[in-house]
Short mmCIF file of N, CA and C in Angstrom, two decimals:
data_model
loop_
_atom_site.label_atom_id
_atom_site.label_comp_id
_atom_site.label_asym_id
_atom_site.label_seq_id
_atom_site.Cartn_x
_atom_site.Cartn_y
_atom_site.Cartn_z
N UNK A 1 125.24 83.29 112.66
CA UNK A 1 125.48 83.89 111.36
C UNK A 1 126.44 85.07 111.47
N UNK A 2 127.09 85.49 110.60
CA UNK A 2 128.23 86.48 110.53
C UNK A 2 127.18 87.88 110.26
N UNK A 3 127.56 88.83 110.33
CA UNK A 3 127.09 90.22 110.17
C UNK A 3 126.93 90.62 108.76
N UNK A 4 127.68 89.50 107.41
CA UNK A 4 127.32 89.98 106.44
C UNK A 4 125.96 88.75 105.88
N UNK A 5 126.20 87.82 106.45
CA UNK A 5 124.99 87.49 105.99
C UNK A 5 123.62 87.69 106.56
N UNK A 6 123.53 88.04 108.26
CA UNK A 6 122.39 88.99 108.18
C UNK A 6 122.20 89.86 107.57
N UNK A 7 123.08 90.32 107.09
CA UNK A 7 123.09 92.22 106.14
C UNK A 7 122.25 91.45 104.98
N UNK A 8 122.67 90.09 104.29
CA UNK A 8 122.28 89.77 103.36
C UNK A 8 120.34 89.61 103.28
N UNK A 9 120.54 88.54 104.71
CA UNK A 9 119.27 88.34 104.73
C UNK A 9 118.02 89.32 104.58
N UNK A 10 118.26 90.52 105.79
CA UNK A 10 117.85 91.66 105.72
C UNK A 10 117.76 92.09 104.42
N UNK A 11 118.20 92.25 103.80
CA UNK A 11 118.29 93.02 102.61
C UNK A 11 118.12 92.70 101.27
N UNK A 12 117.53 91.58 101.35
CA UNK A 12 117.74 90.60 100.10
C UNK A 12 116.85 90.78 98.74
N UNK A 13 116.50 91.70 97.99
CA UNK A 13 115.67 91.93 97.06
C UNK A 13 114.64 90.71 97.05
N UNK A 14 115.48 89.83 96.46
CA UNK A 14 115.31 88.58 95.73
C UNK A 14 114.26 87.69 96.92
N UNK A 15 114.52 87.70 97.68
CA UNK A 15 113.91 86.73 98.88
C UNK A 15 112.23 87.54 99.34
N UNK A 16 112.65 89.35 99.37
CA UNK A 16 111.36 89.56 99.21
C UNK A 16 110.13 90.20 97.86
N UNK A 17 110.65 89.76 96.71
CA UNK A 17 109.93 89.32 95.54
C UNK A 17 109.47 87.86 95.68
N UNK A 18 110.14 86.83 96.25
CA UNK A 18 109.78 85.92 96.17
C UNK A 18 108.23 85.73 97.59
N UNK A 19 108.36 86.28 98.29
CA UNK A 19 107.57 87.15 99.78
C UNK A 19 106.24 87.34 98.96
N UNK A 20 106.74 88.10 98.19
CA UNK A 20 105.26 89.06 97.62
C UNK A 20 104.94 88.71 96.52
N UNK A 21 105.25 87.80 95.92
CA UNK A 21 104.68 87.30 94.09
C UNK A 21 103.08 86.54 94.15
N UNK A 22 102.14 87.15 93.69
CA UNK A 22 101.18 86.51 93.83
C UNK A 22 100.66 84.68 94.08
N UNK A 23 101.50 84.10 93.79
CA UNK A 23 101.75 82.15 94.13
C UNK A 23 102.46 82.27 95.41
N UNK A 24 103.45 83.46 95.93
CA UNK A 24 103.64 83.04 97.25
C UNK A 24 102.83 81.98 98.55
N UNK A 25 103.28 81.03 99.26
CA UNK A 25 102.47 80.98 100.39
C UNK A 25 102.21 81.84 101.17
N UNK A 26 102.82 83.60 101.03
CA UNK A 26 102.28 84.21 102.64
C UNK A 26 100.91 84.93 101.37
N UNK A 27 101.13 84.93 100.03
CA UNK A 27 100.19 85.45 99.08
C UNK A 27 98.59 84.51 99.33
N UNK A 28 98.74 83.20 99.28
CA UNK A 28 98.22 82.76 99.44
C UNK A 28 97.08 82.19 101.04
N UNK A 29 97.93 82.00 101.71
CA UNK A 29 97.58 82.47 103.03
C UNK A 29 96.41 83.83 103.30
N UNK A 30 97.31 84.61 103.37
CA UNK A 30 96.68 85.89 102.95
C UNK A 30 95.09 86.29 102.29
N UNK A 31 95.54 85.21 101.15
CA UNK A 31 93.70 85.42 100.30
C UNK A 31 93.00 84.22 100.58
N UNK A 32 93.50 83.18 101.83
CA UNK A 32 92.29 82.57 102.43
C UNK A 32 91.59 83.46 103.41
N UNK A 33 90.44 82.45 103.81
CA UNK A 33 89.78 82.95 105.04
C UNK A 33 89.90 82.03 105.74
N UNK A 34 90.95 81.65 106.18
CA UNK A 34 91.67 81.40 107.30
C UNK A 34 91.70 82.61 108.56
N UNK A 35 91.21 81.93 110.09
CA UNK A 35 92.27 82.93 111.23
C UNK A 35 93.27 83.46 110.92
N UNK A 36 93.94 85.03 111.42
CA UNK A 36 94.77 85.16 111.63
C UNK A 36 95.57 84.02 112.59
N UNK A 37 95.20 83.65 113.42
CA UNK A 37 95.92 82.27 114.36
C UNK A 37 96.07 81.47 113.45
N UNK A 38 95.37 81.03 112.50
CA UNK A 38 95.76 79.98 111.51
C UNK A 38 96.74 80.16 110.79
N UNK A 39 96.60 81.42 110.18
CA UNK A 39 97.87 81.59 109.34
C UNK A 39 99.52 81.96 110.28
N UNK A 40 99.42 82.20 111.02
CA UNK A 40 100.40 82.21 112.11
C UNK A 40 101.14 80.62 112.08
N UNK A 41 100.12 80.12 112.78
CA UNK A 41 100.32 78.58 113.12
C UNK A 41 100.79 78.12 111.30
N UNK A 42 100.68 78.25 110.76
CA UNK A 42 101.29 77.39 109.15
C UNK A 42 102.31 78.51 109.21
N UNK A 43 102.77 80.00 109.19
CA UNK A 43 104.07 79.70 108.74
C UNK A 43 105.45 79.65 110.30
N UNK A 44 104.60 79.72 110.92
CA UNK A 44 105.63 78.84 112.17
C UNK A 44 106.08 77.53 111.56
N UNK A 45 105.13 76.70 111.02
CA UNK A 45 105.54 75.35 110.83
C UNK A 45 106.35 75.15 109.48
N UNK A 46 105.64 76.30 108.67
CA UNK A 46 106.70 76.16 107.79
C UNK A 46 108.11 76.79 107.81
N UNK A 47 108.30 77.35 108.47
CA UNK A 47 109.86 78.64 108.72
C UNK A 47 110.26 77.53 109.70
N UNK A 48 109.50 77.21 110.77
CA UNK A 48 110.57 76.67 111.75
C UNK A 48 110.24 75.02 112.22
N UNK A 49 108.81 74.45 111.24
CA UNK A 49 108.84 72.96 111.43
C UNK A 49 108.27 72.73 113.23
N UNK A 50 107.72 74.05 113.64
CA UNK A 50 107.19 74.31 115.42
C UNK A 50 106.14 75.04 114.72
N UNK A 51 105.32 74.81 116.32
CA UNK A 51 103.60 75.86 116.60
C UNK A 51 104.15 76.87 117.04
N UNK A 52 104.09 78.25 117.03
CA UNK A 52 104.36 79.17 118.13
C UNK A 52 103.79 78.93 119.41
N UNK A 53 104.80 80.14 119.91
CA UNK A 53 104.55 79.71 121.34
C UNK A 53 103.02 80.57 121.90
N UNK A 54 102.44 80.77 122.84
CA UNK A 54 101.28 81.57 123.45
C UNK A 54 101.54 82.87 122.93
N UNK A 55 103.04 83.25 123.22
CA UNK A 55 103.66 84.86 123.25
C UNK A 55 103.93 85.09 122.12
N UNK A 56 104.39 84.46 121.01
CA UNK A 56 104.87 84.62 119.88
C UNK A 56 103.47 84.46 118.75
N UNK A 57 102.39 83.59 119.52
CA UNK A 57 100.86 84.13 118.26
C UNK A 57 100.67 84.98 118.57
N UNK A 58 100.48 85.52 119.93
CA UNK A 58 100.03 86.78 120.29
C UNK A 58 100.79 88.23 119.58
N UNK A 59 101.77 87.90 119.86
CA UNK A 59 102.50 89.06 119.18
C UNK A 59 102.68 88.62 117.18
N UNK A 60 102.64 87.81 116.87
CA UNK A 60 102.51 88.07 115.43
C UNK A 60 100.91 88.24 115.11
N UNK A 61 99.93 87.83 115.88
CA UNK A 61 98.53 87.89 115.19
C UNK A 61 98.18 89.82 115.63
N UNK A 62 99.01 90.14 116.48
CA UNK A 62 98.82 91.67 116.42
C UNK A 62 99.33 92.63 115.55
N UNK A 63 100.04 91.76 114.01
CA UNK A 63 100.75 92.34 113.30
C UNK A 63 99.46 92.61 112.56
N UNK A 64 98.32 91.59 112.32
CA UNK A 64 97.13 91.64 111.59
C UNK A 64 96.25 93.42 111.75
N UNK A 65 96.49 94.11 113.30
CA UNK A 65 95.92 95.16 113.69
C UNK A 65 96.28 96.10 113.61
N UNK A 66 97.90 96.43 113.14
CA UNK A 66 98.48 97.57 113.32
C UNK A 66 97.89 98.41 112.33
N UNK A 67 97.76 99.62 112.41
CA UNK A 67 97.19 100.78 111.49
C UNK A 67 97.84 100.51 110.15
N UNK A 68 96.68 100.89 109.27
CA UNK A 68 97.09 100.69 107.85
C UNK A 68 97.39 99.48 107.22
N UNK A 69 97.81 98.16 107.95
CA UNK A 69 98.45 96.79 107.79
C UNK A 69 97.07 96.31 106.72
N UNK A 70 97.26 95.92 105.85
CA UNK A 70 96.19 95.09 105.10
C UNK A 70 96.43 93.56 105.19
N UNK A 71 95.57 92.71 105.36
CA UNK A 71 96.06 91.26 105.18
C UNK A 71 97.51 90.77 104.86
N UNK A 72 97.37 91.26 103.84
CA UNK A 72 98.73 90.57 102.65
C UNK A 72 100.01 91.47 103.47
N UNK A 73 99.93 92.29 104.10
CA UNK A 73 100.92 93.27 104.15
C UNK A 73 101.40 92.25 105.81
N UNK A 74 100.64 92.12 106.67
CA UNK A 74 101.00 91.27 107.83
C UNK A 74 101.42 90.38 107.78
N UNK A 75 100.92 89.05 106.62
CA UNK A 75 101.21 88.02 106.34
C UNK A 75 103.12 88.18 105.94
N UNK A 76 103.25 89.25 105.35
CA UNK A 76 104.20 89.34 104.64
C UNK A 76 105.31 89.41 105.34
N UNK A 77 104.96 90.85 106.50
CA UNK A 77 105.72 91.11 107.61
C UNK A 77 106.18 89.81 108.87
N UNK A 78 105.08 88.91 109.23
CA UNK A 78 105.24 87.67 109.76
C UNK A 78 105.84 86.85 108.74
N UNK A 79 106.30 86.64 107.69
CA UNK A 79 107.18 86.00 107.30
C UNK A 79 108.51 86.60 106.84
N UNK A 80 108.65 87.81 107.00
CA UNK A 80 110.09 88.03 106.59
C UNK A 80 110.60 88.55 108.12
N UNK A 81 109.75 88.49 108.64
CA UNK A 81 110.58 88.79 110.69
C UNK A 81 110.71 87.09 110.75
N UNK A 82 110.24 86.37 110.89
CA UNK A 82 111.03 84.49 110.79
C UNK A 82 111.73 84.29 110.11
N UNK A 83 111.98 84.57 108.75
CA UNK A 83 113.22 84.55 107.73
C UNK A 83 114.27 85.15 108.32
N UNK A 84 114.36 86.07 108.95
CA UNK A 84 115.11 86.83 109.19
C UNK A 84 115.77 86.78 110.98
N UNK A 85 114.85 85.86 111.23
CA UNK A 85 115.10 85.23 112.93
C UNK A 85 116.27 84.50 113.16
N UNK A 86 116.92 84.56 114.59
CA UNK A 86 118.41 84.33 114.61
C UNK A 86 118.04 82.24 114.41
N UNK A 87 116.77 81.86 115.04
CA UNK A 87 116.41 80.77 114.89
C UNK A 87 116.38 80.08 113.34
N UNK A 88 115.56 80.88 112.50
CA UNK A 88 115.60 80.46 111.33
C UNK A 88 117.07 80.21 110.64
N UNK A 89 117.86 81.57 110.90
CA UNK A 89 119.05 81.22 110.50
C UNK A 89 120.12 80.10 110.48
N UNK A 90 120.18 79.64 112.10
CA UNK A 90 121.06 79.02 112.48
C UNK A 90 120.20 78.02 112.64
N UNK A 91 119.11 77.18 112.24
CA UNK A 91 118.59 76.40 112.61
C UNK A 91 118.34 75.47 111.24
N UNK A 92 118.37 76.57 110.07
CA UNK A 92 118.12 76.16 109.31
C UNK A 92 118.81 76.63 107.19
#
């Protein structure tokens, strides 16, 4: 991708209203009681059509722990760090 359309991606109002609107899937996700591993594992498959890897649940299901993070707020963050992945980009 060129430098302005990461700028875009990054930055995209529109992409994260659509993130956070209550019908979202990371909204929804979010207000199951689903694992954190579970919800990991669905939007791997949905962003990239793959399971994560060992290293990559591990490090997104620790997004679930960080101070202050509420459900919805991790879910959110694990999907706009894959949106925003050089993989997602060019892959898709």
């Amino acid at each position: 991708p060129t430098i302005t359309q990461t700028l875009h991606l990054a930055n995209n109002s529109k992409l994260l209203k659509r993130i956070t609107l209550k019908a979202s899937r990371a909204s929804v996700l979010a207000g199951s009681d689903h694992a954190p591993e579970h919800i990991v594992d669905e939007l791997y498959l949905s962003a990239f059509a793959r399971h994560p890897t060992k290293n990559e649940l591990k490090v997104a299901v620790s997004t679930f722990d960080i101070k202050d993070a509420t459900r919805q707020t991790a879910v959110e963050d694990i999907l706009w760090a894959l949106l925003n992945s050089a993989e997602f980009v060019l892959k898709h």
